[in-house]
XYZ file of C-alpha atoms in Angstrom:
697
model
C -40.463 -7.514 1.183
C -39.757 -10.841 1.076
C -41.892 -11.676 -2.646
C -39.646 -9.271 -4.281
C -37.049 -10.208 -2.978
C -37.632 -14.137 -4.563
C -38.970 -11.865 -7.831
C -35.303 -10.312 -7.790
C -33.780 -13.744 -7.521
C -36.107 -14.803 -10.699
C -35.717 -11.748 -12.838
C -31.627 -12.952 -13.014
C -30.240 -13.702 -16.191
C -28.346 -16.732 -15.223
C -31.091 -18.285 -12.822
C -28.296 -18.182 -10.421
C -29.353 -19.242 -6.316
C -29.968 -15.990 -4.753
C -27.277 -14.905 -1.962
C -27.136 -13.003 1.151
C -27.026 -10.009 0.704
C -24.992 -8.686 3.947
C -21.659 -11.041 4.302
C -21.821 -14.545 5.567
C -18.924 -15.906 7.991
C -18.635 -19.873 6.918
C -16.483 -22.897 7.266
C -15.042 -25.922 6.172
C -16.207 -28.311 7.614
C -14.478 -31.420 7.304
C -16.142 -35.114 6.933
C -15.190 -39.223 6.309
C -15.243 -41.884 6.285
C -14.349 -43.385 10.443
C -14.178 -39.212 10.796
C -17.462 -37.190 11.402
C -19.676 -39.615 9.580
C -22.266 -40.038 12.056
C -26.004 -38.401 12.282
C -25.324 -37.365 16.138
C -21.832 -35.954 15.420
C -22.674 -34.327 11.825
C -26.342 -33.003 13.518
C -23.823 -31.068 16.416
C -21.374 -29.944 13.270
C -24.318 -27.552 11.792
C -27.066 -27.478 14.452
C -23.967 -25.172 16.460
C -22.712 -23.430 13.197
C -26.228 -22.425 13.422
C -26.299 -21.263 17.420
C -22.789 -19.170 16.498
C -24.175 -18.130 12.969
C -21.341 -19.405 10.739
C -23.907 -20.163 8.289
C -21.541 -21.363 4.948
C -19.833 -24.664 4.960
C -17.888 -25.925 2.814
C -17.382 -29.933 2.098
C -15.213 -31.480 0.409
C -16.824 -34.078 -2.211
C -13.603 -36.340 -1.883
C -13.660 -38.895 -4.839
C -12.651 -41.846 -2.517
C -14.905 -41.260 -0.548
C -17.163 -40.961 -2.861
C -15.551 -44.323 -4.869
C -13.584 -46.784 -2.536
C -13.839 -48.223 -5.326
C -13.978 -48.011 -9.169
C -17.204 -48.067 -10.013
C -18.119 -48.506 -6.581
C -20.605 -45.439 -5.248
C -21.661 -44.518 -2.224
C -23.336 -41.932 -1.358
C -24.700 -42.597 2.757
C -22.094 -40.234 4.141
C -23.056 -36.944 2.536
C -26.063 -38.130 1.800
C -26.796 -37.532 5.793
C -24.777 -34.255 5.545
C -27.210 -32.391 2.622
C -29.973 -33.667 4.951
C -27.728 -31.892 8.355
C -27.745 -29.145 6.237
C -30.845 -28.841 5.044
C -32.600 -29.162 8.306
C -30.281 -26.912 10.492
C -30.760 -23.892 7.686
C -26.927 -24.138 6.462
C -25.695 -22.947 3.813
C -23.236 -25.674 1.391
C -20.288 -24.237 -0.941
C -18.969 -28.138 -1.944
C -15.460 -28.981 -3.075
C -15.782 -31.250 -6.243
C -13.118 -33.541 -6.935
C -13.062 -34.755 -10.281
C -9.507 -35.307 -10.822
C -6.351 -36.051 -8.241
C -4.027 -37.046 -7.275
C -3.100 -36.553 -4.468
C -1.375 -33.939 -2.936
C -1.103 -32.548 -5.885
C -4.879 -31.487 -5.444
C -5.033 -28.511 -7.160
C -3.383 -29.633 -10.992
C -4.491 -29.761 -14.073
C -5.518 -33.389 -15.582
C -3.029 -35.159 -17.459
C -3.771 -37.151 -19.962
C -7.577 -37.676 -22.145
C -8.291 -40.495 -19.930
C -8.800 -38.269 -16.563
C -10.656 -36.075 -19.195
C -13.209 -39.489 -18.872
C -12.487 -40.154 -15.463
C -13.710 -36.795 -14.526
C -17.030 -36.822 -16.900
C -18.211 -39.798 -15.010
C -17.034 -37.899 -10.945
C -19.040 -34.892 -11.962
C -21.927 -37.321 -13.866
C -23.060 -38.542 -10.626
C -21.552 -36.203 -7.935
C -23.395 -32.684 -9.700
C -26.764 -34.611 -10.567
C -27.269 -36.231 -6.597
C -27.317 -33.276 -4.919
C -28.189 -30.187 -7.858
C -31.491 -30.494 -5.951
C -30.693 -29.516 -2.704
C -32.242 -26.541 -0.655
C -28.347 -26.660 1.478
C -26.674 -25.938 -2.103
C -25.003 -22.743 -2.574
C -22.193 -23.176 -4.865
C -19.922 -25.259 -6.679
C -15.516 -24.535 -6.128
C -14.833 -26.448 -9.275
C -11.093 -26.609 -7.565
C -9.418 -26.468 -4.704
C -6.168 -24.411 -4.973
C -6.076 -24.286 -8.143
C -2.331 -23.206 -9.869
C 1.012 -25.183 -10.922
C 4.222 -24.754 -12.234
C 4.245 -25.356 -15.809
C 4.442 -30.036 -16.575
C 5.165 -31.838 -19.152
C 2.519 -34.572 -18.687
C 0.662 -35.765 -22.283
C -2.195 -33.366 -22.781
C -0.342 -30.045 -22.148
C 1.673 -31.517 -24.556
C -0.408 -32.074 -27.451
C -2.492 -28.771 -26.788
C 1.654 -27.165 -26.561
C 2.117 -27.801 -30.221
C -1.610 -27.504 -31.588
C -0.848 -23.261 -29.477
C 2.599 -23.203 -30.930
C 1.526 -23.777 -34.783
C -1.406 -21.046 -33.966
C 0.746 -18.667 -32.522
C 4.080 -19.031 -35.183
C 1.819 -20.125 -38.502
C 5.176 -21.642 -40.265
C 7.621 -24.268 -38.444
C 10.214 -21.732 -40.147
C 9.143 -18.694 -37.849
C 9.037 -20.728 -34.411
C 12.917 -22.157 -35.490
C 13.804 -18.196 -35.769
C 11.909 -17.395 -32.368
C 13.655 -20.479 -30.757
C 17.005 -21.628 -32.290
C 17.672 -17.597 -34.494
C 18.285 -15.876 -31.351
C 19.345 -18.860 -29.037
C 22.941 -19.283 -27.497
C 22.599 -22.710 -26.669
C 24.277 -25.030 -28.544
C 23.594 -26.208 -31.953
C 20.605 -29.016 -32.394
C 19.147 -29.103 -35.668
C 15.726 -27.240 -36.501
C 12.516 -28.618 -36.061
C 11.165 -29.878 -39.495
C 8.244 -29.895 -37.585
C 5.339 -28.419 -35.453
C 4.936 -32.444 -34.508
C 8.853 -33.213 -33.774
C 8.019 -30.484 -30.508
C 9.452 -32.838 -27.287
C 9.220 -31.560 -23.387
C 13.121 -30.221 -22.498
C 14.158 -30.009 -19.201
C 16.254 -27.200 -20.664
C 13.244 -25.097 -20.866
C 13.696 -25.226 -16.580
C 15.218 -21.707 -14.946
C 18.769 -22.964 -14.897
C 18.948 -22.956 -18.572
C 17.297 -19.973 -19.877
C 20.264 -17.641 -19.913
C 21.008 -19.326 -23.028
C 17.175 -20.941 -23.926
C 14.616 -18.437 -22.757
C 11.997 -17.762 -25.501
C 10.679 -21.911 -25.464
C 10.281 -21.873 -21.470
C 8.553 -17.999 -21.845
C 6.362 -19.524 -24.498
C 5.474 -23.028 -21.890
C 4.585 -21.166 -18.874
C 2.407 -18.724 -21.177
C 0.954 -21.653 -22.687
C 0.011 -22.784 -19.381
C -1.733 -19.954 -18.270
C -3.864 -21.070 -20.944
C -3.759 -24.571 -20.118
C -5.080 -24.036 -16.325
C -7.163 -22.085 -17.681
C -8.930 -24.111 -19.981
C -8.848 -27.322 -17.680
C -11.015 -25.208 -15.494
C -13.147 -24.043 -17.888
C -13.773 -27.627 -19.236
C -15.424 -28.567 -15.931
C -16.540 -25.649 -16.018
C -18.623 -26.432 -19.074
C -19.780 -29.493 -17.474
C -21.194 -28.423 -14.331
C -23.192 -26.409 -15.913
C -24.315 -29.059 -18.324
C -25.717 -30.546 -15.474
C -26.670 -28.006 -13.502
C -27.039 -24.507 -14.318
C -28.612 -23.558 -11.512
C -26.407 -23.347 -9.081
C -22.886 -20.539 -8.666
C -19.150 -21.865 -10.033
C -16.519 -20.832 -7.552
C -12.822 -21.485 -7.147
C -9.959 -20.910 -4.592
C -6.163 -19.077 -5.713
C -3.323 -20.708 -4.211
C -0.599 -18.352 -2.851
C -2.095 -15.581 -2.470
C 1.031 -13.641 -2.120
C 3.496 -15.657 -4.179
C 4.197 -15.348 -8.093
C 0.901 -15.922 -10.346
C 3.337 -15.848 -13.227
C 4.583 -18.924 -11.722
C 1.949 -20.626 -11.269
C 0.567 -20.516 -13.834
C -2.873 -18.126 -12.881
C -4.359 -16.340 -15.385
C -7.006 -15.268 -13.281
C -8.624 -12.537 -15.243
C -9.466 -15.070 -17.755
C -11.280 -17.035 -15.032
C -13.470 -14.485 -14.614
C -15.410 -15.590 -17.797
C -16.547 -18.891 -16.457
C -16.920 -17.766 -13.317
C -19.613 -16.757 -10.866
C -17.196 -15.741 -7.695
C -13.337 -16.333 -7.081
C -11.769 -16.585 -3.478
C -8.266 -17.426 -2.546
C -6.880 -19.614 0.526
C -4.932 -16.922 2.356
C -2.420 -17.972 4.982
C 0.145 -16.567 6.976
C 2.672 -18.510 4.916
C 2.053 -17.046 1.721
C 1.856 -13.382 2.628
C 5.900 -13.791 5.200
C 7.064 -10.620 2.976
C 4.416 -8.488 4.286
C 7.162 -9.382 7.620
C 6.068 -10.354 10.908
C 3.024 -10.716 12.151
C 1.330 -8.285 9.139
C -0.818 -11.658 7.320
C -3.721 -9.076 7.621
C -2.292 -6.934 5.480
C -2.175 -9.664 2.923
C -5.184 -11.021 3.592
C -6.452 -6.609 2.443
C -4.262 -7.129 -0.680
C -6.111 -10.331 -1.639
C -9.146 -8.736 -1.399
C -8.003 -5.684 -3.185
C -6.089 -8.106 -6.072
C -9.321 -10.266 -5.922
C -11.365 -7.462 -6.708
C -9.854 -6.069 -9.432
C -9.568 -9.398 -11.024
C -13.829 -9.693 -10.678
C -14.932 -6.859 -10.683
C -18.485 -6.161 -10.830
C -18.541 -9.895 -9.981
C -18.209 -10.537 -5.655
C -15.336 -12.414 -3.867
C -14.458 -14.418 -1.583
C -12.049 -15.347 0.955
C -11.685 -19.363 0.640
C -9.629 -20.186 3.028
C -8.371 -18.253 6.445
C -6.696 -20.616 9.344
C -8.770 -21.407 12.000
C -5.829 -21.951 14.896
C -2.649 -23.419 15.384
C -0.600 -24.601 12.364
C 2.313 -26.685 12.587
C 1.755 -29.602 15.441
C 3.241 -31.514 12.241
C 2.078 -31.297 8.848
C 3.138 -27.532 8.255
C 6.623 -27.705 10.097
C 8.912 -26.640 7.715
C 6.561 -23.478 8.190
C 6.867 -20.759 11.064
C 4.714 -21.757 13.966
C 1.085 -19.441 13.959
C -1.738 -19.559 16.998
C -4.836 -17.551 15.072
C -6.100 -15.639 18.989
C -9.859 -14.174 19.190
C -8.800 -10.936 18.088
C -7.095 -11.577 15.082
C -9.521 -13.879 13.988
C -12.243 -10.875 14.150
C -10.453 -8.550 12.746
C -9.488 -10.659 9.663
C -13.339 -10.790 8.998
C -13.656 -7.431 8.790
C -10.869 -7.054 7.096
C -12.497 -9.007 4.213
C -15.475 -7.670 4.586
C -13.693 -3.905 4.104
C -12.596 -5.435 1.261
C -15.735 -6.511 -0.482
C -16.002 -10.507 0.248
C -18.868 -11.494 -0.063
C -18.036 -14.884 2.171
C -15.201 -15.666 4.887
C -14.526 -19.100 4.975
C -12.075 -20.352 7.946
C -10.033 -23.428 7.476
C -11.630 -24.739 9.220
C -14.815 -26.500 11.994
C -13.577 -29.833 13.558
C -9.715 -30.485 13.620
C -9.009 -33.814 12.069
C -7.897 -36.460 13.750
C -6.242 -38.037 11.178
C -4.883 -38.265 7.971
C -3.571 -34.709 7.125
C -3.160 -31.684 9.407
C -4.270 -33.739 12.550
C -5.002 -31.683 15.712
C -4.056 -27.972 13.463
C -6.689 -25.262 12.225
C -10.109 -26.616 14.503
C -11.957 -23.456 15.685
C -14.105 -26.019 17.790
C -12.367 -26.979 20.956
C -10.654 -30.824 21.426
C -14.045 -31.909 23.434
C -16.078 -30.610 20.447
C -17.280 -27.041 21.966
C -17.388 -22.976 20.245
C -13.172 -21.651 21.235
C -13.187 -18.506 21.958
C -11.830 -18.616 18.368
C -14.539 -19.440 17.741
C -17.465 -17.474 19.326
C -15.278 -14.045 18.262
C -15.689 -15.020 14.984
C -19.521 -15.325 15.646
C -19.851 -11.792 17.772
C -18.922 -10.758 14.376
C -21.262 -12.327 11.946
C -24.121 -11.614 14.274
C -22.995 -7.890 14.596
C -23.256 -8.044 10.969
C -26.437 -9.739 10.587
C -28.141 -7.271 13.281
C -26.906 -4.474 11.220
C -27.795 -5.796 8.303
C -29.481 -3.012 6.625
C -26.280 -0.681 6.695
C -24.163 -4.199 5.192
C -26.372 -5.011 2.691
C -25.958 -2.014 0.568
C -21.878 -1.682 1.605
C -19.420 -1.242 -0.597
C -15.890 -0.366 -1.096
C -15.304 3.421 -1.263
C -12.664 2.670 -4.690
C -10.142 4.921 -4.864
C -8.388 6.380 -7.598
C -4.716 4.622 -6.659
C -4.597 1.401 -9.232
C -1.511 -0.660 -8.702
C -0.113 -3.081 -11.485
C -0.053 -6.367 -11.713
C 2.182 -8.530 -14.482
C 2.227 -12.132 -15.148
C 4.950 -11.129 -18.270
C 7.181 -9.839 -15.384
C 6.334 -12.633 -13.064
C 7.815 -15.450 -15.762
C 10.347 -12.974 -17.165
C 11.713 -12.340 -13.128
C 11.633 -16.959 -12.533
C 12.932 -17.293 -15.340
C 15.755 -15.658 -14.895
C 15.914 -15.999 -10.727
C 18.723 -14.754 -8.076
C 17.101 -16.622 -5.761
C 18.895 -14.539 -2.763
C 18.356 -10.997 -4.226
C 15.271 -10.185 -2.976
C 15.219 -6.858 -5.665
C 15.862 -9.613 -8.418
C 13.971 -12.832 -7.319
C 11.302 -14.622 -9.133
C 8.809 -12.484 -6.300
C 10.388 -9.307 -6.990
C 7.605 -7.935 -9.499
C 4.997 -8.813 -6.037
C 7.939 -7.733 -2.939
C 8.003 -4.023 -4.978
C 3.855 -3.701 -5.493
C 3.659 -5.536 -1.886
C 5.871 -3.041 -0.251
C 3.907 -0.161 -1.896
C 1.492 -1.571 -1.298
C 2.000 -1.155 2.773
C 3.262 2.190 2.140
C -0.408 3.444 1.003
C -2.359 1.538 3.382
C -0.286 3.354 6.555
C -1.655 6.113 5.029
C -4.683 4.990 5.079
C -5.589 4.917 1.368
C -6.422 1.901 0.002
C -5.332 0.435 -4.299
C -6.918 -1.291 -6.789
C -5.095 -3.603 -7.826
C -5.132 -5.143 -12.381
C -3.337 -6.757 -14.712
C -1.547 -4.790 -16.767
C -3.684 -5.604 -19.678
C -6.764 -5.660 -17.482
C -6.808 -1.901 -17.516
C -8.475 0.029 -19.476
C -5.842 2.711 -20.161
C -7.334 4.757 -22.804
C -10.665 5.759 -20.773
C -11.383 9.177 -19.699
C -12.617 10.108 -16.933
C -13.958 13.328 -15.001
C -10.848 12.706 -12.489
C -7.718 11.761 -12.645
C -6.135 8.897 -11.700
C -3.143 8.114 -11.141
C -1.495 4.304 -12.032
C 1.923 2.860 -10.731
C 4.028 0.263 -12.193
C 5.973 -1.305 -9.745
C 8.910 -3.014 -11.023
C 6.821 -3.835 -13.836
C 10.409 -5.396 -15.577
C 7.981 -6.617 -18.825
C 6.548 -4.713 -21.454
C 5.770 -5.016 -25.078
C 5.901 -1.156 -26.320
C 2.025 -1.031 -27.163
C 2.337 -1.121 -23.327
C 3.842 1.753 -23.143
C 1.569 3.417 -25.779
C -1.001 2.645 -23.526
C 0.588 4.180 -21.242
C 1.117 7.577 -22.355
C -2.299 7.366 -23.513
C -3.070 7.358 -20.054
C -0.779 9.988 -18.923
C -1.384 12.401 -22.544
C -5.769 12.386 -20.933
C -4.779 13.849 -17.733
C -3.911 11.558 -14.866
C -0.421 10.598 -13.181
C 1.947 7.522 -13.932
C 5.074 6.401 -11.281
C 7.267 3.863 -12.116
C 9.414 2.242 -10.500
C 12.180 -0.566 -10.477
C 12.860 -1.632 -14.202
C 9.445 -0.519 -15.161
C 9.655 -1.246 -18.888
C 13.666 -2.536 -19.533
C 12.754 -5.545 -20.864
C 10.263 -6.608 -23.524
C 7.884 -10.054 -22.563
C 10.977 -12.427 -24.070
C 13.179 -10.774 -22.294
C 14.905 -8.552 -24.948
C 16.540 -5.544 -23.152
C 14.731 -2.010 -23.957
C 17.418 0.078 -23.028
C 19.513 -0.489 -25.883
C 17.031 0.123 -28.619
C 17.501 3.147 -30.266
C 14.208 3.743 -29.207
C 12.980 2.864 -26.120
C 9.475 2.850 -25.594
C 8.659 4.336 -22.902
C 11.130 7.602 -23.571
C 8.009 9.306 -24.148
C 6.376 9.194 -20.973
C 9.004 10.295 -18.805
C 10.608 12.504 -20.827
C 14.368 10.279 -20.272
C 15.325 6.714 -21.109
C 18.025 4.732 -18.310
C 21.907 5.925 -18.961
C 23.409 2.760 -16.943
C 22.496 0.949 -13.848
C 24.554 0.116 -10.322
C 25.016 -1.341 -7.633
C 25.943 0.904 -5.373
C 25.879 -2.053 -1.856
C 22.976 -2.910 0.595
C 22.627 0.738 1.424
C 21.667 1.916 -2.257
C 18.371 4.876 -1.853
C 18.183 7.730 -4.123
C 18.397 11.226 -2.815
C 15.486 13.341 -3.279
C 15.268 16.265 -4.148
C 11.696 16.975 -4.584
C 10.352 16.296 -2.179
C 13.412 16.018 -0.348
C 14.188 13.090 1.518
C 16.089 10.051 0.976
C 14.374 7.120 -0.507
C 16.371 3.647 0.312
C 16.817 1.071 -2.557
C 17.893 -1.775 -2.358
C 21.189 -2.632 -3.434
C 20.754 -0.545 -6.827
C 20.347 2.282 -8.935
C 19.803 3.883 -12.077
C 21.291 6.945 -13.946
C 19.145 8.303 -16.039
C 19.732 9.848 -19.389
C 17.245 13.170 -19.366
C 16.061 14.312 -22.445
C 14.179 17.253 -20.794
C 12.293 16.307 -17.807
C 12.476 17.696 -14.835
C 14.777 16.307 -12.322
C 13.964 15.619 -8.535
C 16.753 12.962 -7.860
C 20.255 13.629 -7.498
C 23.288 12.023 -7.322
C 27.217 11.690 -7.073
C 26.549 13.450 -10.297
C 23.969 11.660 -11.297
C 20.177 11.308 -12.128
C 18.288 9.037 -10.230
C 13.948 10.412 -10.707
C 12.153 12.838 -12.907
C 9.109 13.961 -13.109
C 7.287 14.787 -16.525
C 4.361 17.198 -17.793
C 2.987 15.559 -21.010
C -0.496 15.611 -23.019
C -2.508 17.014 -19.358
C -1.120 14.427 -17.324
C 1.851 13.717 -15.315
C 4.748 11.355 -14.969
C 7.228 10.178 -12.106
C 9.830 8.072 -12.819
C 12.131 6.150 -9.962
C 13.816 3.817 -11.352
C 15.658 1.777 -8.378
C 13.666 -0.583 -6.100
C 12.094 1.423 -3.502
C 9.037 -1.236 -3.236
C 11.466 -4.137 -2.124
C 13.201 -2.097 -0.402
C 10.333 -0.368 1.926
C 9.087 -3.738 2.257
C 12.003 -5.471 3.541
C 12.972 -2.094 5.859
C 11.355 1.078 6.668
C 9.055 1.921 4.868
C 8.523 5.406 6.296
C 10.709 7.389 3.963
C 8.298 5.342 0.605
C 5.246 6.516 2.370
C 6.181 10.587 3.245
C 7.039 10.632 -0.277
C 4.140 8.496 -1.929
C 2.483 11.372 0.449
C 2.784 14.108 -1.517
C 2.184 11.967 -4.864
C -1.728 11.634 -3.398
C -2.228 15.100 -2.624
C -3.451 15.938 -6.385
C -6.158 13.266 -5.848
C -6.794 13.553 -1.828
C -10.611 15.102 -2.536
C -11.729 11.412 -4.205
C -10.165 10.014 -0.552
C -12.691 10.736 1.736
C -11.402 8.872 5.049
C -7.389 8.213 4.992
C -5.401 8.590 8.430
C -3.661 12.100 9.317
C -0.001 11.219 9.879
C 1.637 7.568 8.240
C 0.039 4.832 10.907
C 3.447 1.825 10.897
C 1.199 -1.526 11.281
C -2.280 0.214 10.999
C -5.013 -0.270 8.083
C -7.939 1.858 7.136
C -11.251 0.173 4.919
C -13.723 2.611 3.943
C -17.357 1.572 2.523
C -20.380 3.660 1.135
C -23.864 1.750 2.152
C -26.236 4.385 0.769
C -25.659 8.044 2.439
C -23.060 6.912 5.426
C -19.835 5.070 5.383
C -18.375 2.054 7.519
C -14.483 2.731 8.489
C -12.589 -0.509 9.508
C -9.495 0.074 11.729
C -7.151 -2.526 12.213
C -3.958 -1.993 14.144
C -1.561 -5.585 13.514
C 1.005 -4.605 16.174
C 1.422 -5.918 19.507
C 0.299 -2.339 21.442
C -2.612 -0.035 21.302
C -2.699 1.927 18.852
C -4.604 5.981 18.623
C -5.049 7.284 15.169
C -6.559 10.226 13.607
C -8.764 10.503 10.835
C -9.502 12.945 7.793
C -12.596 13.132 7.690
C -15.175 14.664 5.102
C -16.550 17.660 7.228
C -20.183 17.601 9.257
C -19.292 13.557 9.485
C -20.630 11.827 12.924
C -19.207 8.333 14.152
C -21.155 5.868 15.773
C -19.206 2.587 17.293
C -20.642 -0.471 15.357
C -17.288 -2.943 16.982
C -14.769 -2.135 19.134
C -13.951 -1.939 22.472
C -15.007 0.836 24.794
C -13.751 3.795 24.545
C -12.294 3.666 21.373
C -13.945 6.985 20.408
C -11.410 9.388 22.324
C -12.357 12.631 21.387
C -10.997 13.552 17.643
C -9.274 10.386 17.499
C -10.000 6.638 17.477
C -8.398 4.545 19.991
C -7.430 0.858 18.577
C -5.940 -1.749 21.144
C -3.415 -3.959 20.704
C -4.530 -6.475 17.426
C -7.969 -5.134 17.554
C -10.287 -3.580 14.814
C -12.811 -0.590 15.734
C -15.853 -0.324 13.324
C -17.153 2.980 13.191
C -20.581 4.465 11.039
C -20.242 7.803 9.597
C -23.572 9.597 8.741
């Protein structure tokens, strides 16, 4: 068997090292001069990790630790680290720092000199450690993501980008100045004249939107270019090890952070996320697990068929000092075990905690450590270790386990994020920069509390025209920016026998912010069988009164009056048509042009869950496991392993819950993880903030 596995690895086209077949639990370990730098300290760390079955160490090859003064390199510390990891058979995921100006370590290089300096770092560091038996993966950048920034390298590349897009300076002048309300300025005479302008900020975009939107679009490509630049230089020195990075702010606007994640798939072998409670506050208090689950679905949609990680999640207390502006947070043992199981259920190959050994100087002092202050395993570490041991002892089951892909897809739109970022209303949840994301999160949470996972795909990374043997459901949650070509893709999808559910202001603007309802041809009219007539703000208790099914959906401030052109009316109030259903080809659309997802995220989501349950009726045969009823604060992940299924039922609330699952006929459960008595009659009893893992066969 070992020989066969070795031959399989050798046969890999990319010649990358073998990864463990089943999920691996790991932790960041911090090594710095004068801080965990002695041989006995380093050995203690790796020996403890090996004993606890935490077999992946993420380390940071901080440049100023390796190059304490220009041109003076000292590898003593990290030579010890790699040697000790080899000794205890712990693998290393090494974060490299070819360019970093503290504290913004995830930003792009600013000058050609920065690139040249980065090359020198890579030549030294990659060559030094590429042959280590401990090396598992290169992490090319920590938390790349930043709003567009003015710097010489970006501006030089922006001018080239503009010339490629507009071809002539006259075309650019028409786009930038022809329709702008900004006070008159002379036309540009050449692309070389274009320099950064402070009016490209959000405060001015209502009068001068196109330059800002171009600037944002360029920056998504520019950040990807920089990451690809690092990747290509690493591969030139070491073609044998996988490349990884971890996106920051999984619950934030990827448009604002210039993160075009599907493009990153082209130069990465794996992609992860830094997942901290502060990033997911919009799921509500104590719902961090929902955010973690959301991130795995987002990453899997981006990277499929390549693997995903959870590259950072908190191992202990936050807000002793460093994060005093954020809500304090302390992880407990049950929660940390739950996060690992939810990561596995979402398809993550690695679950890595930040961090093993709390630092005692610099930043984040005393925070996050899985070891206690005397360097011994805490109860939190023992809980995580218990999950790792369970995975190892059930290796054949988890080796083959893959998430069951649902027939439901939620759509993410970078153009919508950028447009909202350009027209923010800081205090209005339905209009602020994350409104599209929050609407998506509201729908996502409601689906998961039905026990239904959802794929998450970027709008231009979804195959709208694929013909499948079974129908699919796509949800467009407040996807405000859509081109005519996007609308044509949606129409083809519906005509091919599928269902689209659109909410909020989906399709009301084109990617440059022009208002489609004012055009003679509203691009989505044929899809909806209707078009927008008027948008009205009706107060904080705005709602959509549904007829089919009969229920009331909270709508958060405003609703849209619809001009019906032949669709079935399913929502009506004040004499307005407010929701419609339309048959088109072999499929149908459902249109509720109100922010029902945002309202559900910030308030009572039971009505939205009830409505979604009726929409899902057509797709239930494709969802093997789900909750029998709406279960607030509960999540269900389902995996398939050979002829078996594995379910992870997570309770995020502060009280024990008994839930009932809809299960394929003939399958019987076996308890893999959970409290004794978890299987009670025909239900599953899940203690507060705990998880039950079952194998079904």
